[in-house]
mmCIF file of C-alpha atoms in Angstrom:
data_model
loop_
_atom_site.group_PDB
_atom_site.id
_atom_site.type_symbol
_atom_site.label_atom_id
_atom_site.label_comp_id
_atom_site.label_asym_id
_atom_site.label_seq_id
_atom_site.Cartn_x
_atom_site.Cartn_y
_atom_site.Cartn_z
ATOM 1 C CA ALA A 42 -31.639 -20.788 20.340
ATOM 2 C CA SER A 43 -35.398 -20.302 20.192
ATOM 3 C CA VAL A 44 -37.830 -18.600 22.519
ATOM 4 C CA VAL A 45 -41.549 -17.804 22.351
ATOM 5 C CA PRO A 46 -42.260 -14.369 23.887
ATOM 6 C CA VAL A 47 -45.659 -12.780 24.260
ATOM 7 C CA ALA A 48 -46.278 -9.325 22.800
ATOM 8 C CA SER A 49 -44.883 -7.662 25.948
ATOM 9 C CA SER A 50 -41.492 -9.315 25.204
ATOM 10 C CA ALA A 51 -41.819 -11.473 28.333
ATOM 11 C CA ILE A 52 -40.364 -14.883 27.542
ATOM 12 C CA ALA A 53 -42.908 -17.711 27.756
ATOM 13 C CA TRP A 54 -40.536 -20.580 26.880
ATOM 14 C CA ALA A 55 -36.844 -20.957 26.028
ATOM 15 C CA ASN A 56 -34.847 -23.977 24.953
ATOM 16 C CA ALA A 57 -31.528 -25.095 26.452
ATOM 17 C CA ALA A 58 -29.506 -23.407 23.688
ATOM 18 C CA PHE A 59 -31.104 -20.026 24.469
ATOM 19 C CA ARG A 60 -30.485 -20.473 28.191
ATOM 20 C CA SER A 61 -26.866 -21.406 27.506
ATOM 21 C CA LEU A 62 -26.396 -18.415 25.178
ATOM 22 C CA THR A 63 -27.842 -15.931 27.675
ATOM 23 C CA GLY A 64 -26.673 -17.538 30.910
ATOM 24 C CA LEU A 65 -30.227 -17.905 32.253
ATOM 25 C CA VAL A 66 -31.337 -20.885 34.294
ATOM 26 C CA ALA A 67 -34.734 -22.517 33.688
ATOM 27 C CA ALA A 68 -36.223 -20.993 36.856
ATOM 28 C CA ASP A 69 -35.423 -17.441 35.642
ATOM 29 C CA ILE A 70 -37.115 -17.774 32.239
ATOM 30 C CA GLU A 71 -40.604 -16.800 33.426
ATOM 31 C CA ARG A 72 -39.313 -13.462 34.807
ATOM 32 C CA ALA A 73 -37.041 -12.704 31.818
ATOM 33 C CA THR A 74 -37.738 -10.386 28.896
ATOM 34 C CA LEU A 75 -35.912 -9.996 25.603
ATOM 35 C CA SER A 76 -35.232 -6.340 26.350
ATOM 36 C CA GLN A 77 -33.234 -7.169 29.493
ATOM 37 C CA PHE A 78 -30.366 -8.387 27.298
ATOM 38 C CA GLU A 79 -30.064 -5.083 25.447
ATOM 39 C CA PRO A 80 -27.422 -2.780 26.985
ATOM 40 C CA ARG A 81 -28.758 0.593 28.106
ATOM 41 C CA ALA A 82 -29.397 2.912 25.170
ATOM 42 C CA GLU A 83 -27.058 5.617 26.489
ATOM 43 C CA ASN A 84 -24.111 3.184 26.390
ATOM 44 C CA ASP A 85 -24.290 2.228 22.745
ATOM 45 C CA ALA A 86 -26.559 2.316 19.740
ATOM 46 C CA THR A 87 -26.672 -1.453 19.622
ATOM 47 C CA MET A 88 -28.868 -2.287 16.650
ATOM 48 C CA ARG A 89 -26.614 -2.954 13.666
ATOM 49 C CA SER A 90 -29.184 -3.756 10.973
ATOM 50 C CA ALA A 91 -32.860 -4.595 10.623
ATOM 51 C CA ALA A 92 -35.101 -6.067 7.922
ATOM 52 C CA ILE A 93 -38.860 -6.651 7.914
ATOM 53 C CA SER A 94 -40.570 -8.897 5.351
ATOM 54 C CA GLY A 95 -44.158 -8.768 4.124
ATOM 55 C CA ASP A 96 -45.150 -11.840 6.134
ATOM 56 C CA GLY A 97 -44.121 -10.272 9.453
ATOM 57 C CA LEU A 98 -40.639 -11.817 9.735
ATOM 58 C CA ILE A 99 -38.253 -9.415 11.464
ATOM 59 C CA LEU A 100 -34.499 -9.962 11.206
ATOM 60 C CA ARG A 101 -31.942 -7.781 12.988
ATOM 61 C CA GLU A 102 -28.411 -7.778 14.348
ATOM 62 C CA THR A 103 -27.683 -6.250 17.731
ATOM 63 C CA ARG A 104 -25.455 -6.494 20.804
ATOM 64 C CA TRP A 105 -26.708 -8.286 23.907
ATOM 65 C CA ARG A 106 -25.390 -8.330 27.453
ATOM 66 C CA ARG A 107 -25.466 -11.616 29.348
ATOM 67 C CA GLY A 108 -26.296 -11.869 33.041
ATOM 68 C CA ASP A 109 -22.560 -12.081 33.847
ATOM 69 C CA GLY A 110 -21.942 -8.740 32.100
ATOM 70 C CA SER A 111 -20.189 -10.089 28.989
ATOM 71 C CA THR A 112 -21.457 -8.914 25.608
ATOM 72 C CA LEU A 113 -22.078 -10.788 22.407
ATOM 73 C CA GLU A 114 -23.262 -9.949 18.921
ATOM 74 C CA VAL A 115 -26.521 -11.700 18.024
ATOM 75 C CA GLU A 116 -28.820 -12.080 15.054
ATOM 76 C CA ILE A 117 -32.491 -12.131 16.049
ATOM 77 C CA ALA A 118 -35.220 -13.493 13.770
ATOM 78 C CA MET A 119 -38.839 -13.030 14.920
ATOM 79 C CA ALA A 120 -41.841 -14.579 13.178
ATOM 80 C CA PRO A 121 -45.512 -14.425 14.160
ATOM 81 C CA VAL A 122 -47.330 -17.612 15.176
ATOM 82 C CA ALA A 123 -50.454 -17.899 12.979
ATOM 83 C CA GLU A 124 -52.596 -19.626 15.615
ATOM 84 C CA LEU A 125 -51.489 -17.337 18.459
ATOM 85 C CA PRO A 126 -51.441 -13.687 17.331
ATOM 86 C CA ASP A 127 -50.046 -12.440 20.659
ATOM 87 C CA ARG A 128 -46.879 -14.572 20.376
ATOM 88 C CA ARG A 129 -43.783 -14.710 18.233
ATOM 89 C CA VAL A 130 -41.202 -17.390 17.664
ATOM 90 C CA VAL A 131 -37.776 -15.862 18.158
ATOM 91 C CA THR A 132 -34.507 -17.404 17.016
ATOM 92 C CA VAL A 133 -31.289 -15.955 18.378
ATOM 93 C CA ARG A 134 -27.856 -16.777 16.935
ATOM 94 C CA ASP A 135 -24.456 -15.760 18.289
ATOM 95 C CA ILE A 136 -22.672 -13.990 15.422
ATOM 96 C CA SER A 137 -19.715 -12.661 17.424
ATOM 97 C CA ASN A 138 -17.186 -14.612 15.349
ATOM 98 C CA ARG A 139 -18.697 -13.377 12.097
ATOM 99 C CA ARG A 140 -18.638 -9.775 13.382
ATOM 100 C CA ARG A 141 -14.964 -10.124 14.429
ATOM 101 C CA THR A 142 -14.108 -11.558 11.003
ATOM 102 C CA VAL A 143 -15.773 -8.617 9.252
ATOM 103 C CA GLU A 144 -13.999 -6.104 11.520
ATOM 104 C CA ARG A 145 -10.653 -7.857 10.942
ATOM 105 C CA GLY A 146 -11.215 -7.649 7.179
ATOM 106 C CA GLU A 147 -12.008 -3.938 7.429
ATOM 107 C CA ARG A 148 -8.805 -3.339 9.450
ATOM 108 C CA GLU A 149 -6.791 -5.278 6.865
ATOM 109 C CA GLN A 150 -8.270 -3.148 4.073
ATOM 110 C CA ARG A 151 -7.318 0.059 5.927
ATOM 111 C CA ARG A 152 -3.806 -1.339 6.554
ATOM 112 C CA ILE A 153 -3.306 -2.276 2.912
ATOM 113 C CA ALA A 154 -4.673 1.041 1.626
ATOM 114 C CA GLY A 155 -2.474 3.026 4.050
ATOM 115 C CA THR A 156 0.633 1.021 3.188
ATOM 116 C CA LEU A 157 -0.021 1.374 -0.539
ATOM 117 C CA ASP A 158 -0.536 5.130 -0.189
ATOM 118 C CA LEU A 159 2.668 5.524 1.821
ATOM 119 C CA THR A 160 4.612 3.387 -0.673
ATOM 120 C CA GLN A 161 3.379 5.490 -3.601
ATOM 121 C CA ARG A 162 4.379 8.731 -1.871
ATOM 122 C CA ALA A 163 7.702 7.484 -0.419
ATOM 123 C CA HIS A 164 9.837 8.659 -3.354
ATOM 124 C CA SER A 165 8.927 12.282 -2.617
ATOM 125 C CA LEU A 166 9.495 12.080 1.177
ATOM 126 C CA THR A 167 12.661 12.383 3.232
ATOM 127 C CA GLU A 168 13.721 9.540 5.541
ATOM 128 C CA SER A 169 12.406 11.324 8.643
ATOM 129 C CA GLU A 170 9.097 12.098 6.866
ATOM 130 C CA ILE A 171 8.758 8.418 5.958
ATOM 131 C CA PHE A 172 9.324 7.476 9.608
ATOM 132 C CA ASP A 173 6.769 10.059 10.768
ATOM 133 C CA GLU A 174 4.172 9.020 8.159
ATOM 134 C CA THR A 175 4.708 5.351 9.047
ATOM 135 C CA LEU A 176 4.261 6.032 12.756
ATOM 136 C CA MET A 177 1.158 8.138 12.084
ATOM 137 C CA LEU A 178 -0.314 5.291 10.009
ATOM 138 C CA LEU A 179 0.456 2.800 12.791
ATOM 139 C CA GLN A 180 -1.233 5.015 15.369
ATOM 140 C CA GLN A 181 -4.346 5.269 13.205
ATOM 141 C CA LEU A 182 -4.472 1.514 12.582
ATOM 142 C CA THR A 183 -3.865 0.462 16.181
ATOM 143 C CA GLY A 184 -5.517 3.319 18.064
ATOM 144 C CA SER A 185 -2.309 3.776 20.069
ATOM 145 C CA GLU A 186 -1.282 7.095 21.582
ATOM 146 C CA LEU A 187 2.428 6.378 21.195
ATOM 147 C CA ALA A 188 4.254 4.742 18.313
ATOM 148 C CA SER A 189 7.952 3.907 18.134
ATOM 149 C CA MET A 190 10.203 2.627 15.371
ATOM 150 C CA PHE A 191 13.260 0.476 15.950
ATOM 151 C CA LEU A 192 15.916 -0.568 13.453
ATOM 152 C CA ALA A 193 18.297 -3.483 13.873
ATOM 153 C CA VAL A 194 21.984 -2.577 14.225
ATOM 154 C CA PRO A 195 24.770 -4.755 12.832
ATOM 155 C CA GLU A 196 26.253 -5.525 16.297
ATOM 156 C CA GLY A 197 24.213 -8.619 17.093
ATOM 157 C CA ALA A 198 20.783 -8.623 18.648
ATOM 158 C CA GLN A 199 20.509 -4.915 19.316
ATOM 159 C CA PHE A 200 17.980 -2.376 18.172
ATOM 160 C CA GLU A 201 18.165 1.381 17.806
ATOM 161 C CA LEU A 202 15.167 3.552 18.594
ATOM 162 C CA THR A 203 15.005 5.720 15.489
ATOM 163 C CA SER A 204 11.775 7.627 15.985
ATOM 164 C CA ARG A 205 8.706 7.958 18.132
ATOM 165 C CA ARG A 206 5.432 9.805 17.844
ATOM 166 C CA ALA A 207 3.028 10.830 20.623
ATOM 167 C CA ALA A 208 -0.707 11.337 20.166
ATOM 168 C CA GLY A 209 -1.438 14.551 18.293
ATOM 169 C CA GLY A 210 2.235 15.456 18.190
ATOM 170 C CA GLY A 211 4.908 15.323 15.607
ATOM 171 C CA GLY A 212 7.577 12.691 15.395
ATOM 172 C CA ASP A 213 10.944 12.920 17.105
ATOM 173 C CA THR A 214 14.068 11.337 15.798
ATOM 174 C CA VAL A 215 15.744 9.712 18.748
ATOM 175 C CA THR A 216 18.964 7.727 18.766
ATOM 176 C CA VAL A 217 20.311 5.745 21.689
#
């Protein structure tokens, strides 16, 4: 999606892809600015990365808020227009899927590292310590305040609650 803003960040022209990405209609473009899509600074430090080249090209990743309130991760590339020094060509790409993929990979790395650590220490832990360490790891990985562990019992499709752990607390061994 491309747009040509003047130095004040007021948008002078936007193509259909930009309007679709931001939820703007053609009539609203003249009153729009690039900064209106940035969430308020007190809510989040939204700029993820920035790079500036010698020829004036600016590339950055940030979070934008659409008119309907939904957020998306975008990559913004701004380049000066040689013939018009007060304008820049701006290209905006939705990188939400890429950001989610990176975050998923980071979570997987934490999961694997935590599981490997627990596996390496398991021989020196008691059964209840293994349950508690497992539940603590699950709480860290999922951000949950409560974690529970169930084991299957031989009598058909039944489970036994073997332990649970509340936020900040120790584990309980519970049998039902």
